Amino acid sequence: MKTSPTTSREDRVRAALLDVLHAQWRELGVPFHAAAFDHPQRFPLEVIDPEALLWCSLHFFGIEPRLEEAVRNWFTANRARVNTQRLNTLAKRNEHEPNETTRVSAWRSISGVRRLVTRKHIGVAASTPASLHLRSRDVLGNDCAAYLIVVLLGSPRGVRCRDVADSTGYTYRCVADTAASWADAGLVRMEHGFCTILDPTPWAQLLRCDVANVVTVDWQAAYGAVLEYVRTLERARAAGVAEDSPILSAAATKAESVLQGAAAGVAPERAPAIEALRIAIRAR
């Protein structure tokens, strides 16, 4: 059966998103094949935000059984390394949104179970920049400090504490107090809510990473933009909207803009997952 232009575009963007999710889960130890990111000439994947990855993956529960099983098994094995409070906050924030009932229910179904039988082997995370958040938590604990240091390593010119709070769900006071305590210790410079790391070298050695390869992304915003675009395409297909509709063009432009902002202007080749999503959205 011939598909409509909006349906094919919808399928293409959804497939690109699933490729990114599979590639990221593979970096965290799940034995997935991710052909789109197997090319050796590509730069390493951007740093993964485990909670954003898990929250986005919950969208596909019930329709992607292999992904669902893998996420359940990984969460069982790595629960202590996941900031469940961030996910609880997301669930509470979205519990009354009609489009989010599946994700909210899926999160509550896995977060409320303490033990599951793991049928498939979950390996260790790759020692690449992509898994840096997990390594940071192993060293600094599963809280704001572990997240902040990764963001600082990926932003040598510094970050606004407000931006970190907005993208993570941590309170501004939590982020600012952590940064202020590091400033008192001479580790960072803190000026009017703007934090800059003074010497990344010891942190890079401690976390076993090359700072030049650390690319951080606001994955919560990026995933949210792509899923919203997919929903727009779904509604367009149901309503028989033409492929050249200004509504779809505007939606694509908006999603692309969010993706570009989520990667903070990083060159496309240094953000392969973000670029794969942008290409899928741009294609006509």
Coordinates of C-alpha atoms in Angstrom, one line a residue:
M1 CA 0.0 0.0 0.0
K2 CA 1.3 3.4 -0.9
T3 CA 1.9 5.7 2.0
S4 CA 1.2 9.3 2.1
P5 CA 4.0 11.9 2.2
T6 CA 3.2 12.7 5.8
T7 CA 3.2 9.1 6.8
S8 CA 6.6 8.4 5.2
R9 CA 8.0 11.5 6.9
E10 CA 6.5 10.4 10.2
D11 CA 8.1 6.9 9.8
R12 CA 11.5 8.4 8.9
V13 CA 11.6 10.7 11.9
R14 CA 10.4 7.9 14.3
A15 CA 13.0 5.5 12.8
A16 CA 15.8 8.1 13.3
L17 CA 14.7 8.6 16.9
L18 CA 14.7 4.8 17.6
D19 CA 18.2 4.6 16.0
V20 CA 19.5 7.2 18.4
L21 CA 17.8 5.5 21.4
H22 CA 19.3 2.1 20.4
A23 CA 22.8 3.6 19.9
Q24 CA 22.7 5.3 23.3
W25 CA 21.4 2.2 25.1
R26 CA 24.2 0.3 23.4
E27 CA 26.8 2.7 24.9
L28 CA 25.2 2.1 28.3
G29 CA 25.7 -1.7 28.0
V30 CA 22.5 -3.0 26.3
P31 CA 23.4 -5.4 23.5
F32 CA 21.7 -3.5 20.7
H33 CA 22.7 -3.2 17.1
A34 CA 22.8 0.4 15.9
A35 CA 24.0 0.3 12.3
A36 CA 23.4 4.1 11.7
F37 CA 26.2 4.8 14.3
D38 CA 28.7 2.1 13.4
H39 CA 30.8 4.1 11.1
P40 CA 34.3 4.5 12.5
Q41 CA 34.8 7.9 10.9
R42 CA 32.0 9.4 13.0
F43 CA 32.8 11.3 16.1
P44 CA 31.9 9.7 19.5
L45 CA 28.3 10.0 20.5
E46 CA 27.4 13.0 22.6
V47 CA 27.2 12.5 26.4
I48 CA 24.0 10.6 27.3
D49 CA 21.6 11.9 29.9
P50 CA 20.3 8.6 31.4
E51 CA 17.1 10.0 32.8
A52 CA 16.2 11.8 29.5
L53 CA 17.0 8.6 27.6
L54 CA 14.9 6.4 29.8
W55 CA 12.0 8.9 29.8
C56 CA 12.0 9.1 26.0
S57 CA 12.2 5.3 25.7
L58 CA 9.1 4.9 27.8
H59 CA 7.2 6.5 25.0
F60 CA 7.7 3.3 23.0
F61 CA 6.5 0.9 25.6
G62 CA 3.8 -1.3 24.2
I63 CA 4.9 -0.8 20.6
E64 CA 8.6 -1.7 20.7
P65 CA 8.8 -4.9 22.8
R66 CA 12.6 -5.4 22.4
L67 CA 13.3 -1.9 23.5
E68 CA 10.9 -2.2 26.4
E69 CA 12.4 -5.4 27.7
A70 CA 15.9 -4.0 27.4
V71 CA 15.0 -0.8 29.3
R72 CA 13.3 -2.8 32.1
N73 CA 16.4 -5.1 32.4
W74 CA 18.9 -2.2 32.3
F75 CA 16.9 -0.3 34.9
T76 CA 16.8 -3.4 37.2
A77 CA 20.6 -3.7 37.0
N78 CA 21.4 0.0 37.3
R79 CA 18.7 1.4 39.5
A80 CA 21.1 2.8 42.0
R81 CA 22.8 4.8 39.2
V82 CA 19.5 6.4 38.0
N83 CA 18.2 9.6 39.6
T84 CA 14.6 8.4 40.1
Q85 CA 13.6 11.7 41.6
R86 CA 14.1 13.4 38.3
L87 CA 11.9 10.8 36.6
N88 CA 9.3 11.1 39.4
T89 CA 9.2 14.8 38.8
L90 CA 8.7 14.3 35.1
A91 CA 5.9 11.8 35.7
K92 CA 4.2 14.2 38.2
R93 CA 4.5 17.1 35.8
N94 CA 2.9 15.1 33.0
E95 CA 0.4 12.9 34.7
H96 CA -2.5 15.0 33.5
E97 CA -1.3 15.4 29.9
P98 CA -3.3 13.2 27.5
N99 CA -0.3 12.5 25.3
E100 CA 1.8 11.4 28.3
T101 CA -0.4 8.8 30.0
T102 CA 1.6 5.9 28.5
R103 CA 4.9 7.2 29.7
V104 CA 3.7 8.0 33.1
S105 CA 2.1 4.6 33.5
A106 CA 5.2 2.9 32.1
W107 CA 7.5 4.7 34.5
R108 CA 5.3 3.8 37.5
S109 CA 5.2 0.2 36.4
I110 CA 9.0 -0.2 36.4
S111 CA 9.9 2.2 39.3
G112 CA 7.5 0.4 41.7
V113 CA 9.1 -3.0 41.2
R114 CA 12.2 -3.6 43.1
R115 CA 13.3 -6.9 41.5
L116 CA 12.7 -8.3 38.1
V117 CA 14.1 -11.4 36.4
T118 CA 16.7 -10.3 33.9
R119 CA 16.4 -12.7 30.9
K120 CA 19.0 -10.9 28.7
H121 CA 22.5 -10.0 29.6
I122 CA 23.2 -6.4 30.3
G123 CA 26.9 -5.5 29.8
V124 CA 29.0 -2.7 31.1
A125 CA 28.8 0.8 29.7
A126 CA 31.4 1.7 27.1
S127 CA 34.3 3.8 28.3
T128 CA 33.4 6.6 25.9
P129 CA 32.3 10.2 26.4
A130 CA 28.7 9.0 26.0
S131 CA 28.7 7.2 29.3
L132 CA 30.3 10.0 31.3
H133 CA 27.3 10.7 33.4
L134 CA 27.4 7.2 34.8
R135 CA 31.1 7.4 35.6
S136 CA 30.6 10.7 37.3
R137 CA 27.9 9.3 39.5
D138 CA 30.1 6.4 40.4
V139 CA 32.7 8.9 41.7
L140 CA 30.6 11.8 43.1
G141 CA 27.3 10.1 43.9
N142 CA 24.0 10.3 42.2
D143 CA 23.1 13.9 42.7
C144 CA 23.5 17.4 41.4
A145 CA 27.3 17.6 41.7
A146 CA 27.8 14.6 39.4
Y147 CA 25.6 16.2 36.7
L148 CA 27.2 19.7 37.1
I149 CA 30.8 18.6 36.6
V150 CA 29.9 16.8 33.3
V151 CA 28.2 19.9 32.0
L152 CA 31.2 22.0 33.0
L153 CA 33.6 19.7 31.2
G154 CA 31.4 19.9 28.1
S155 CA 31.2 23.7 28.3
P156 CA 34.8 25.2 28.9
R157 CA 33.4 28.7 28.6
G158 CA 31.1 28.1 31.5
V159 CA 27.3 27.5 32.1
R160 CA 24.5 29.4 33.7
C161 CA 23.3 27.6 36.8
R162 CA 19.7 28.5 35.7
D163 CA 20.2 26.7 32.4
V164 CA 21.5 23.6 34.2
A165 CA 18.5 23.7 36.6
D166 CA 16.0 24.1 33.7
S167 CA 17.4 21.2 31.7
T168 CA 17.8 18.7 34.6
G169 CA 14.9 19.3 37.0
Y170 CA 17.2 20.1 39.9
T171 CA 16.3 23.3 41.7
Y172 CA 18.3 26.4 41.0
R173 CA 19.4 26.7 44.6
C174 CA 20.8 23.1 44.5
V175 CA 22.8 23.9 41.4
A176 CA 24.0 27.3 42.6
D177 CA 24.9 26.1 46.1
T178 CA 27.0 23.3 44.6
A179 CA 28.8 25.7 42.3
A180 CA 29.3 28.1 45.1
S181 CA 30.9 25.5 47.3
W182 CA 33.3 24.5 44.5
A183 CA 34.1 28.2 44.0
D184 CA 35.0 28.5 47.7
A185 CA 37.3 25.5 47.2
G186 CA 39.0 27.2 44.2
L187 CA 37.7 24.7 41.7
V188 CA 35.4 26.9 39.7
R189 CA 34.7 30.6 39.2
M190 CA 31.2 31.7 40.0
E191 CA 29.9 35.2 38.9
H192 CA 26.3 36.2 38.9
G193 CA 25.0 32.7 38.5
F194 CA 27.5 31.8 35.8
C195 CA 29.9 29.0 36.6
T196 CA 33.2 28.2 34.8
I197 CA 35.6 25.4 35.6
L198 CA 39.1 26.6 36.3
D199 CA 41.2 23.5 35.5
P200 CA 39.4 20.6 33.9
T201 CA 42.6 18.4 33.8
P202 CA 42.2 16.7 37.2
W203 CA 38.5 16.1 36.6
A204 CA 39.2 14.6 33.2
Q205 CA 41.8 12.3 34.7
L206 CA 39.5 11.3 37.5
L207 CA 36.6 10.5 35.1
R208 CA 38.8 9.0 32.5
C209 CA 37.8 11.2 29.6
D210 CA 39.3 13.5 27.0
V211 CA 37.7 16.9 27.5
A212 CA 38.0 17.6 23.7
N213 CA 35.5 14.8 23.1
V214 CA 32.9 15.8 25.7
V215 CA 29.8 17.1 24.0
T216 CA 26.9 17.7 26.3
V217 CA 23.3 18.1 25.0
D218 CA 20.0 19.2 26.6
W219 CA 18.5 15.8 25.8
Q220 CA 15.3 16.5 27.6
A221 CA 14.6 19.4 25.2
A222 CA 15.9 17.5 22.2
Y223 CA 13.8 14.4 22.7
G224 CA 10.7 16.5 23.6
A225 CA 11.0 18.5 20.3
V226 CA 11.3 15.3 18.2
L227 CA 8.4 13.6 19.9
E228 CA 6.2 16.7 19.5
Y229 CA 7.1 16.8 15.8
V230 CA 6.1 13.2 15.4
R231 CA 2.8 13.9 17.1
T232 CA 2.2 16.8 14.8
L233 CA 2.8 14.5 11.8
E234 CA 0.5 11.9 13.3
R235 CA -2.3 14.5 13.6
A236 CA -1.6 15.7 10.1
R237 CA -1.9 12.2 8.6
A238 CA -5.2 11.6 10.4
A239 CA -6.5 14.9 9.1
G240 CA -5.2 14.5 5.6
V241 CA -3.0 17.6 5.7
A242 CA -0.9 18.2 2.6
E243 CA 2.8 17.6 2.8
D244 CA 3.6 21.2 1.8
S245 CA 1.3 22.6 4.5
P246 CA 2.7 25.7 6.3
I247 CA 1.8 23.9 9.6
L248 CA 4.1 21.0 8.9
S249 CA 6.9 23.3 7.6
A250 CA 6.6 25.5 10.8
A251 CA 6.6 22.4 13.0
A252 CA 9.8 21.1 11.3
T253 CA 11.5 24.5 11.6
K254 CA 10.6 24.7 15.3
A255 CA 11.9 21.1 16.0
E256 CA 15.2 21.8 14.1
S257 CA 15.7 25.0 16.1
V258 CA 15.2 23.3 19.4
L259 CA 17.7 20.6 18.4
Q260 CA 20.3 23.2 17.4
G261 CA 19.8 25.0 20.7
A262 CA 20.0 21.7 22.6
A263 CA 23.5 21.1 21.2
A264 CA 24.5 24.7 22.0
G265 CA 25.8 25.4 18.5
V266 CA 28.2 22.5 18.4
A267 CA 29.5 21.6 14.9
P268 CA 27.3 18.9 13.3
E269 CA 30.1 16.4 13.0
R270 CA 30.7 16.6 16.8
A271 CA 27.0 15.8 17.6
P272 CA 26.2 12.8 15.4
A273 CA 23.0 11.8 17.2
I274 CA 21.6 15.3 17.1
E275 CA 22.6 15.7 13.4
A276 CA 20.8 12.4 12.6
L277 CA 17.6 13.7 14.0
R278 CA 18.0 17.0 12.2
I279 CA 18.6 15.3 8.9
A280 CA 15.4 13.1 9.4
I281 CA 13.4 16.2 10.1
R282 CA 14.9 18.3 7.3
A283 CA 14.4 15.6 4.6
R284 CA 11.4 16.2 2.3

